[in-house]
Short mmCIF file of C-alpha atoms and ligand atoms in Angstrom, two decimals:
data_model
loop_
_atom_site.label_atom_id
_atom_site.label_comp_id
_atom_site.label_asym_id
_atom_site.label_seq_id
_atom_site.Cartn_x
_atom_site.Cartn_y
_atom_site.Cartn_z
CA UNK M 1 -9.39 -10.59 -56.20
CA UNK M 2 -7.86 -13.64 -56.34
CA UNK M 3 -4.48 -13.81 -58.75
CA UNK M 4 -5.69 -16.03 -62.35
CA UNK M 5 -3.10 -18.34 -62.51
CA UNK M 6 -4.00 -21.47 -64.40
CA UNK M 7 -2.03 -24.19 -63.12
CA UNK M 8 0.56 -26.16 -65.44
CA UNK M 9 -0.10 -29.99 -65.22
CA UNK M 10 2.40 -31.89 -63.70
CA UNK M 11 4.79 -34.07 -65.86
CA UNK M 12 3.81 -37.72 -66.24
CA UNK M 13 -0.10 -37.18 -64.91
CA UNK M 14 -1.50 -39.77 -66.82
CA UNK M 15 -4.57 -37.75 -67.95
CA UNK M 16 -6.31 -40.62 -70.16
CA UNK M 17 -6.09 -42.87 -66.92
CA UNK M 18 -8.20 -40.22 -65.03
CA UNK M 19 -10.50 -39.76 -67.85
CA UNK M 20 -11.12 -43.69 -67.37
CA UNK M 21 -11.72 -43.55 -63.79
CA UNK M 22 -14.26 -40.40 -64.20
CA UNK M 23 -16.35 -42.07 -66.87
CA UNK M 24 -16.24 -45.52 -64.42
CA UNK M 25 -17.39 -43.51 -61.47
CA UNK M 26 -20.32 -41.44 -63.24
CA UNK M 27 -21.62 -44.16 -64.93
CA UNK M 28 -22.12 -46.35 -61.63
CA UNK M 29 -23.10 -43.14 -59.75
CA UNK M 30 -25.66 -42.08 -62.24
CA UNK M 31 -27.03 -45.88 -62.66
CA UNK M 32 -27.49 -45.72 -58.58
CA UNK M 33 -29.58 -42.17 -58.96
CA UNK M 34 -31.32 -44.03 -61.11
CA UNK M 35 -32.08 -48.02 -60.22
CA UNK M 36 -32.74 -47.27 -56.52
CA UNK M 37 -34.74 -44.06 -56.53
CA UNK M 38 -36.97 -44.00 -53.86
CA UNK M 39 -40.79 -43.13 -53.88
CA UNK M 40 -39.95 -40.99 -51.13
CA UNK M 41 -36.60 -38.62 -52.35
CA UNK M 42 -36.41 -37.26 -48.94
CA UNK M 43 -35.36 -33.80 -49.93
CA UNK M 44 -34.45 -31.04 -47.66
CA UNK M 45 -33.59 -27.35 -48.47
CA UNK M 46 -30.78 -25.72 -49.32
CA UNK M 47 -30.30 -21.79 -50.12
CA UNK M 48 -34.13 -21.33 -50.86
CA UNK M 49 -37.31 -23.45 -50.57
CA UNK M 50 -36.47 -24.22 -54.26
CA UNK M 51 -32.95 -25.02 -54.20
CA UNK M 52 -33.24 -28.64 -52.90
CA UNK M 53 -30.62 -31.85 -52.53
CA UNK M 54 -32.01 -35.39 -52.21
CA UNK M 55 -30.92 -38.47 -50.03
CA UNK M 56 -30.16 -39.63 -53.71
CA UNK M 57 -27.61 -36.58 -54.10
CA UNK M 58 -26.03 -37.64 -51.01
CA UNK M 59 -25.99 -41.33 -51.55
CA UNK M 60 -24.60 -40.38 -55.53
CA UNK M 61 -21.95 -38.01 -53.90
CA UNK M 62 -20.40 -40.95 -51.30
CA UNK M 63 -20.76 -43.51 -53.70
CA UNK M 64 -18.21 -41.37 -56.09
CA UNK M 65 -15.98 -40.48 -53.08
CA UNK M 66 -15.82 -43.77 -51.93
CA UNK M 67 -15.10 -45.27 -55.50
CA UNK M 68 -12.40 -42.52 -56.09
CA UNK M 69 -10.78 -43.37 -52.74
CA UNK M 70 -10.64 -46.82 -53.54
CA UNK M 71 -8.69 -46.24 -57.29
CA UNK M 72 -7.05 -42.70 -56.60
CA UNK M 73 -6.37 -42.88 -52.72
CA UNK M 74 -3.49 -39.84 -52.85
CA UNK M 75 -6.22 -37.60 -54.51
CA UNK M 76 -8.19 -34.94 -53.30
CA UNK M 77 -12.25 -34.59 -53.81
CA UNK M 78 -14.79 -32.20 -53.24
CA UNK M 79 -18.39 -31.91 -54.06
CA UNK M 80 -21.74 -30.27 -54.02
CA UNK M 81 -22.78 -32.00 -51.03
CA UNK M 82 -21.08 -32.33 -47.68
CA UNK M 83 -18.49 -34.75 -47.37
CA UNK M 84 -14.46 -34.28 -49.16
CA UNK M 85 -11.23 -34.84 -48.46
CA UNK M 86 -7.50 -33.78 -49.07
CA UNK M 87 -4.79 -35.47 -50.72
CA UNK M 88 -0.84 -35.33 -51.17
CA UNK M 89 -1.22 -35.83 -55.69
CA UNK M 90 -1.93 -32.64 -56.15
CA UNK M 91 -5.34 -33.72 -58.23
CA UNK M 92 -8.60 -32.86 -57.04
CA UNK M 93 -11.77 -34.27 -58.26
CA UNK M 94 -14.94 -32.42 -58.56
CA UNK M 95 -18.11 -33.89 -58.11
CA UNK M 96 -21.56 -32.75 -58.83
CA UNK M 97 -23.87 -36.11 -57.50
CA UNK M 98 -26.74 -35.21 -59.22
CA UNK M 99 -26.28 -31.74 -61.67
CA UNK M 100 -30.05 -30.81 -62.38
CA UNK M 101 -31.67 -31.66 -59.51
CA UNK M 102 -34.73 -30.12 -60.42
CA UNK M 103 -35.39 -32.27 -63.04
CA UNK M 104 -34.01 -35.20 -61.27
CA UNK M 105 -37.03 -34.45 -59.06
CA UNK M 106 -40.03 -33.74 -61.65
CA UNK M 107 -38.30 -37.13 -63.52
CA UNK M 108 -37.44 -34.72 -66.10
CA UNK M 109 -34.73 -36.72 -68.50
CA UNK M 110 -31.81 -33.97 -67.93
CA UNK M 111 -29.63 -34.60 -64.95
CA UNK M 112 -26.32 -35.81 -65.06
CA UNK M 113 -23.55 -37.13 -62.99
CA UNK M 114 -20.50 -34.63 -62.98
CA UNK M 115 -17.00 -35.82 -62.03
CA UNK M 116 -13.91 -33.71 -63.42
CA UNK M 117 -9.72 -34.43 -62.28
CA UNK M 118 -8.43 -30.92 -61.91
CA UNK M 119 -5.12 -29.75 -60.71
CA UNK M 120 -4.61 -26.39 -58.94
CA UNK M 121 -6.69 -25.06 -56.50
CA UNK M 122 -10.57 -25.36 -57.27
CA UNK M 123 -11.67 -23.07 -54.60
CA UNK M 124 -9.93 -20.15 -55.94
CA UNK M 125 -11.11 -19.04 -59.75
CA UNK M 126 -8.78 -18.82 -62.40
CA UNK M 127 -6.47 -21.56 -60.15
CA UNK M 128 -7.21 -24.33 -61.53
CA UNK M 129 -7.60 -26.59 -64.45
CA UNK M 130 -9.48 -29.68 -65.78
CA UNK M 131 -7.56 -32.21 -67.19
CA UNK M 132 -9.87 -35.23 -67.10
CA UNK M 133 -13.46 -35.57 -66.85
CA UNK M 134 -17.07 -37.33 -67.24
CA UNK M 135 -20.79 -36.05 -67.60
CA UNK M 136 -23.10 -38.68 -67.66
CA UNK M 137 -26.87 -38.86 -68.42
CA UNK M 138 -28.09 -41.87 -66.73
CA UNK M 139 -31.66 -41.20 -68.14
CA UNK M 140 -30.34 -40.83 -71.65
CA UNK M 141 -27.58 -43.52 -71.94
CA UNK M 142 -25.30 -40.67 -72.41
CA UNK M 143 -21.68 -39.85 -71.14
CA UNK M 144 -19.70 -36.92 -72.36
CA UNK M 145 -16.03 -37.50 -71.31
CA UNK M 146 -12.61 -36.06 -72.40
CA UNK M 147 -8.89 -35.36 -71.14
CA UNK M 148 -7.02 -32.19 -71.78
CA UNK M 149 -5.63 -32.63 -75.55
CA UNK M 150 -7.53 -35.83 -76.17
CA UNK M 151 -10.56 -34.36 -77.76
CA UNK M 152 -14.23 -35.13 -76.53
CA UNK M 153 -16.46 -38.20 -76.88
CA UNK M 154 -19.82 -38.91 -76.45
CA UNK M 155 -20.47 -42.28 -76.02
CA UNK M 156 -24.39 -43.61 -76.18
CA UNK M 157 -26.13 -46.82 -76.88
CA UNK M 158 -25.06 -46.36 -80.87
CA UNK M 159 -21.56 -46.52 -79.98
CA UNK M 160 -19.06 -43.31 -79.50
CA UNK M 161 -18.77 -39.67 -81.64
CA UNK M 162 -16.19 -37.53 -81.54
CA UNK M 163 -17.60 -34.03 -80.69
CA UNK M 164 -17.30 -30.88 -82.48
CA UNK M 165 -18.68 -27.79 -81.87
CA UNK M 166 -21.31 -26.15 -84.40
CA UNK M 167 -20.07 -23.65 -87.16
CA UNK M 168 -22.49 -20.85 -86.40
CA UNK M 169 -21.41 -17.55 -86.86
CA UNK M 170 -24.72 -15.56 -87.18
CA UNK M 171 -26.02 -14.76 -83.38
CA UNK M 172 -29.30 -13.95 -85.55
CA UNK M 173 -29.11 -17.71 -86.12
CA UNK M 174 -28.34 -19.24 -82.71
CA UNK M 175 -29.19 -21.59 -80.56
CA UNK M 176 -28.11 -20.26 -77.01
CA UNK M 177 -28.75 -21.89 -73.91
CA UNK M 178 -28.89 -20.53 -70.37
CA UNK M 179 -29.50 -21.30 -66.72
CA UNK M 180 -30.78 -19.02 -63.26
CA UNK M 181 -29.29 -19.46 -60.01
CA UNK M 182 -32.33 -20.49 -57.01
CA UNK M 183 -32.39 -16.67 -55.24
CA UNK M 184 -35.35 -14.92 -56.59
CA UNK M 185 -33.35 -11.42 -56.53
CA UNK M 186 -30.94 -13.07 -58.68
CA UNK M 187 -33.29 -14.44 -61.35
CA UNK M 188 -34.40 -11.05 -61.43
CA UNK M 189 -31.71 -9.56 -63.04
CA UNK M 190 -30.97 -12.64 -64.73
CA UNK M 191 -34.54 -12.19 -66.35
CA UNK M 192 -33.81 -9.04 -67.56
CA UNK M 193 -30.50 -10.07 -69.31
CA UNK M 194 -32.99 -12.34 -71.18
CA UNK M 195 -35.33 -9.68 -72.31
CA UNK M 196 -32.61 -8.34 -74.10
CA UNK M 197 -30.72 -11.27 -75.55
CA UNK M 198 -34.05 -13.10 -76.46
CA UNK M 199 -34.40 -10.85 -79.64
CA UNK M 200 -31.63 -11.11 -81.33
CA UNK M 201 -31.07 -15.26 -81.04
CA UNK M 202 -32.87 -17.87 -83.07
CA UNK M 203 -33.81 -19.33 -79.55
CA UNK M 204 -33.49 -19.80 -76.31
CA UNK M 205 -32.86 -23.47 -74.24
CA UNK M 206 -33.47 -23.80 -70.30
CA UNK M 207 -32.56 -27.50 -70.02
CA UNK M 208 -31.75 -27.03 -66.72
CA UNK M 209 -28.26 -28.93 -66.01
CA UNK M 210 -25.20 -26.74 -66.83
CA UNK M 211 -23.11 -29.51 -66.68
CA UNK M 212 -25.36 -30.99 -69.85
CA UNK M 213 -25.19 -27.54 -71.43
CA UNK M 214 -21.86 -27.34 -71.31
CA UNK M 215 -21.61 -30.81 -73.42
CA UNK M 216 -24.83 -29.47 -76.05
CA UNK M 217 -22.17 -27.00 -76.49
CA UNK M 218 -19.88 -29.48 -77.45
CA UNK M 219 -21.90 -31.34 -79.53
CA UNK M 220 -23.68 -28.78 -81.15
CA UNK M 221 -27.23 -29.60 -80.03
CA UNK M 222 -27.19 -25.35 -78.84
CA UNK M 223 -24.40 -22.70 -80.29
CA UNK M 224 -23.55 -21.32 -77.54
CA UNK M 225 -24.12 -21.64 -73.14
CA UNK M 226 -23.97 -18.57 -71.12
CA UNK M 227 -24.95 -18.35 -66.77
CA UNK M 228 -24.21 -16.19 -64.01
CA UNK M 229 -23.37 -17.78 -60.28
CA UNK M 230 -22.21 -21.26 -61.95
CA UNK M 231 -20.18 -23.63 -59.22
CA UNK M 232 -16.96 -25.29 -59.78
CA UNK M 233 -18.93 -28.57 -59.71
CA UNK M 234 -21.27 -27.12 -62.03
CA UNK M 235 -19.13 -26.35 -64.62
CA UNK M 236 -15.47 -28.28 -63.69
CA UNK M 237 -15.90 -31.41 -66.41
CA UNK M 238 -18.58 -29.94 -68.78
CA UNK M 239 -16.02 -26.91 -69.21
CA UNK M 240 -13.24 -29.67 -70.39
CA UNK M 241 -15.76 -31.64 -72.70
CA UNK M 242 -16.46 -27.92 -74.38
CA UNK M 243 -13.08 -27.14 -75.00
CA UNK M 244 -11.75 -30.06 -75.80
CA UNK M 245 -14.78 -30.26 -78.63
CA UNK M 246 -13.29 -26.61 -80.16
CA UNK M 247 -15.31 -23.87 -77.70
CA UNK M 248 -13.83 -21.03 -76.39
CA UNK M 249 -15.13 -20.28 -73.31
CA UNK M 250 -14.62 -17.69 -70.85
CA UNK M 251 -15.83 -15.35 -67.80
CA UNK M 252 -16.71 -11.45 -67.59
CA UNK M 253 -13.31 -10.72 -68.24
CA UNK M 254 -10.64 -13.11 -70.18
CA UNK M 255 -10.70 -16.84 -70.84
CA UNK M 256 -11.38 -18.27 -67.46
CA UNK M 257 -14.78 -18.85 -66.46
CA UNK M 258 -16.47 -17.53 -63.15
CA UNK M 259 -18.81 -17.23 -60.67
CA UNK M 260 -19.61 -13.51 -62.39
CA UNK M 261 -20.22 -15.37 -65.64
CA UNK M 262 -19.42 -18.50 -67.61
CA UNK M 263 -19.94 -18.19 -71.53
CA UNK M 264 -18.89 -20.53 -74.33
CA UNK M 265 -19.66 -21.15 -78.16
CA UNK M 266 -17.92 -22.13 -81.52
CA UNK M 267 -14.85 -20.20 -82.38
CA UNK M 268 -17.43 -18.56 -85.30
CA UNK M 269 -19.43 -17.35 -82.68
CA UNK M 270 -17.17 -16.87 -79.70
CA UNK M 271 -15.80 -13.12 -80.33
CA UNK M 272 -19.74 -11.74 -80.70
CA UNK M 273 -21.51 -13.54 -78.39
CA UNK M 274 -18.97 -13.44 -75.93
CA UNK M 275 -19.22 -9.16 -76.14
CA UNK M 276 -23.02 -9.63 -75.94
CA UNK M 277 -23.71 -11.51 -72.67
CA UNK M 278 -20.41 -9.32 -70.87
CA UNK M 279 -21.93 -6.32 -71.99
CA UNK M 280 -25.76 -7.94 -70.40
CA UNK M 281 -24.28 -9.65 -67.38
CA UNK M 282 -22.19 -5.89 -66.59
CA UNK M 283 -25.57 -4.02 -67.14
CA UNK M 284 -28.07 -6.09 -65.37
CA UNK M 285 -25.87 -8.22 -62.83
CA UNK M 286 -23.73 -5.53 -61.46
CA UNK M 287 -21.80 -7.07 -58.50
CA UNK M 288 -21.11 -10.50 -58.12
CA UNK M 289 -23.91 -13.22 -58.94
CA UNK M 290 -25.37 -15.13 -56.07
CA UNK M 291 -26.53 -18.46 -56.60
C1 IPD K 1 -28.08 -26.25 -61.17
C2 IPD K 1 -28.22 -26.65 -62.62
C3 IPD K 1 -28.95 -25.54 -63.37
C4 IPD K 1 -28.25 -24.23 -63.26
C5 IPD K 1 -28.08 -23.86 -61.80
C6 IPD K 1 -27.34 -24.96 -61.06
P1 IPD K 1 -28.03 -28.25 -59.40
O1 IPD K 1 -27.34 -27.25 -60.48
O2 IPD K 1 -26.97 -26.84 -63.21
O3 IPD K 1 -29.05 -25.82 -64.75
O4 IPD K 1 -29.02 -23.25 -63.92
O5 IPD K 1 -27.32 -22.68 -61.78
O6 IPD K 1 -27.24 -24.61 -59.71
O7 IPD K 1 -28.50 -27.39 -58.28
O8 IPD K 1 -29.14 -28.92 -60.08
O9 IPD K 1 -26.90 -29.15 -59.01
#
């Protein structure tokens, strides 16, 4: 396994500055997904028959590249889709084009536009760190955005919030939100985690964009987010917007999140919850979760 060695960020990285560009970026990315959606979305497959990307996730994904090139030209990006490139900063921005794509599809009002700064290595867990990033929900009005020890924001059409995350402390009492990965064997075992975590929560939420569940986290629309087989560009900015709002959040086995597991909830809730879904993810997961 890979060594966890979160990254320290480099002297003078100007993190607010990056937190600018990734809330300019998502917000024209996510107003493209939106104004020129085609009758047609002219999806192909991915993993499964049900795992499927868009023209629109491809035409959102160089549309952020290409504006990030233009204002951060020494950076690196990668993203969901095909397309990337390497830099000499040593910052790397993350990109999920369209996070939700399911719903993007069924015009479901949960998808987002995901673009995080990190520094370290984002292909190798526990190497990296987000310092700056954006979630925006171009069918909401809403962007979620934060830089590392500047607190979260959500700003909407009434103007911007600073986010906190709920007090809970009762799991009896929670909200908790989840998400399954597209392999059927997967959301197998992913089923059965919920069989057992179903009765003893106040409910359950499937909104189905983990980026967005990240940020309910933060704003304390659920208590607390759990998933197995989560992607860097799933999770990369949501993750910052969480923590930066109070969460603790963390994987199968310390406080770096995974491809094994990503939890997070209120400090209140953290220490229980976070002992519940290990335990369920360890029983009914096993090995590593496939996406
Ligand atoms: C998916 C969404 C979903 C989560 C899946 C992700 P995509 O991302 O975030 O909520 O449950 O694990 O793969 O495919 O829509 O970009």
């Amino acid at each position: 396994m890979a060594a966890r060695v979160a990254p320290a960020v480099p002297d003078g990285l100007d993190v607010a500055a990056l937190e600018a560009v990734a809330v300019d970026v998502a917000r024209a990315a996510g107003r493209l997904v939106v104004d020129e959606r085609p009758d047609d979305l002219g999806m192909s497959e991915k993993s499964s028959r049900t795992d499927v990307v868009t023209e629109m996730d491809q035409r959102s994904q160089e549309l952020v590249l290409d504006l990030l090139a233009q204002r951060r030209p020494d950076d690196a990006a990668m993203g969901e889709e095909e397309g990337g490139r390497t830099g000499t900063s040593g910052v790397t921005w993350v990109v999920d084009p369209i996070d939700g794509t399911t719903n993007y599809l069924y015009s479901v009002p949960a998808y987002a536009v995901s673009v995080a700064a990190v520094v370290g290595d984002p292909a190798v867990p526990g190497a990296w760190r987000a310092v700056a990033g954006a979630v925006f929900n171009p069918a909401t009005d809403e962007l979620f955005h934060a830089h590392r020890g500047g607190g979260a924001r959500l700003t909407a059409r009434t103007g911007t919030t600073v986010l906190r995350v709920s007090t809970e402390t009762d799991l009896a009492l929670s909200l908790v939100g989840t998400g399954f990965g597209y392999a059927a064997a997967t959301r197998a075992r992913q089923a059965r985690i919920l069989v057992d975590l179903l009765p003893q929560v106040r409910d359950i939420r499937r909104a189905g964009s983990a980026a967005l569940d990240l940020c309910a986290v933060a704003c304390g629309r659920l208590d607390g987010y759990y998933e197995s087989g989560l992607n860097v560009w799933d999770r990369a900015a949501g993750e910052l917007v969480a923590l930066e709002a109070g969460a603790v959040l963390g994987g199968l086995d310390g406080d770096v999140a995974d491809r094994d597991l990503t939890w997070t909830a209120g400090p209140g809730l953290a220490p229980v919850f976070a002992g519940l879904v290990r335990d369920l993810t360890r029983t009914h997961l096993g090995g590593p979760a496939q996406g």
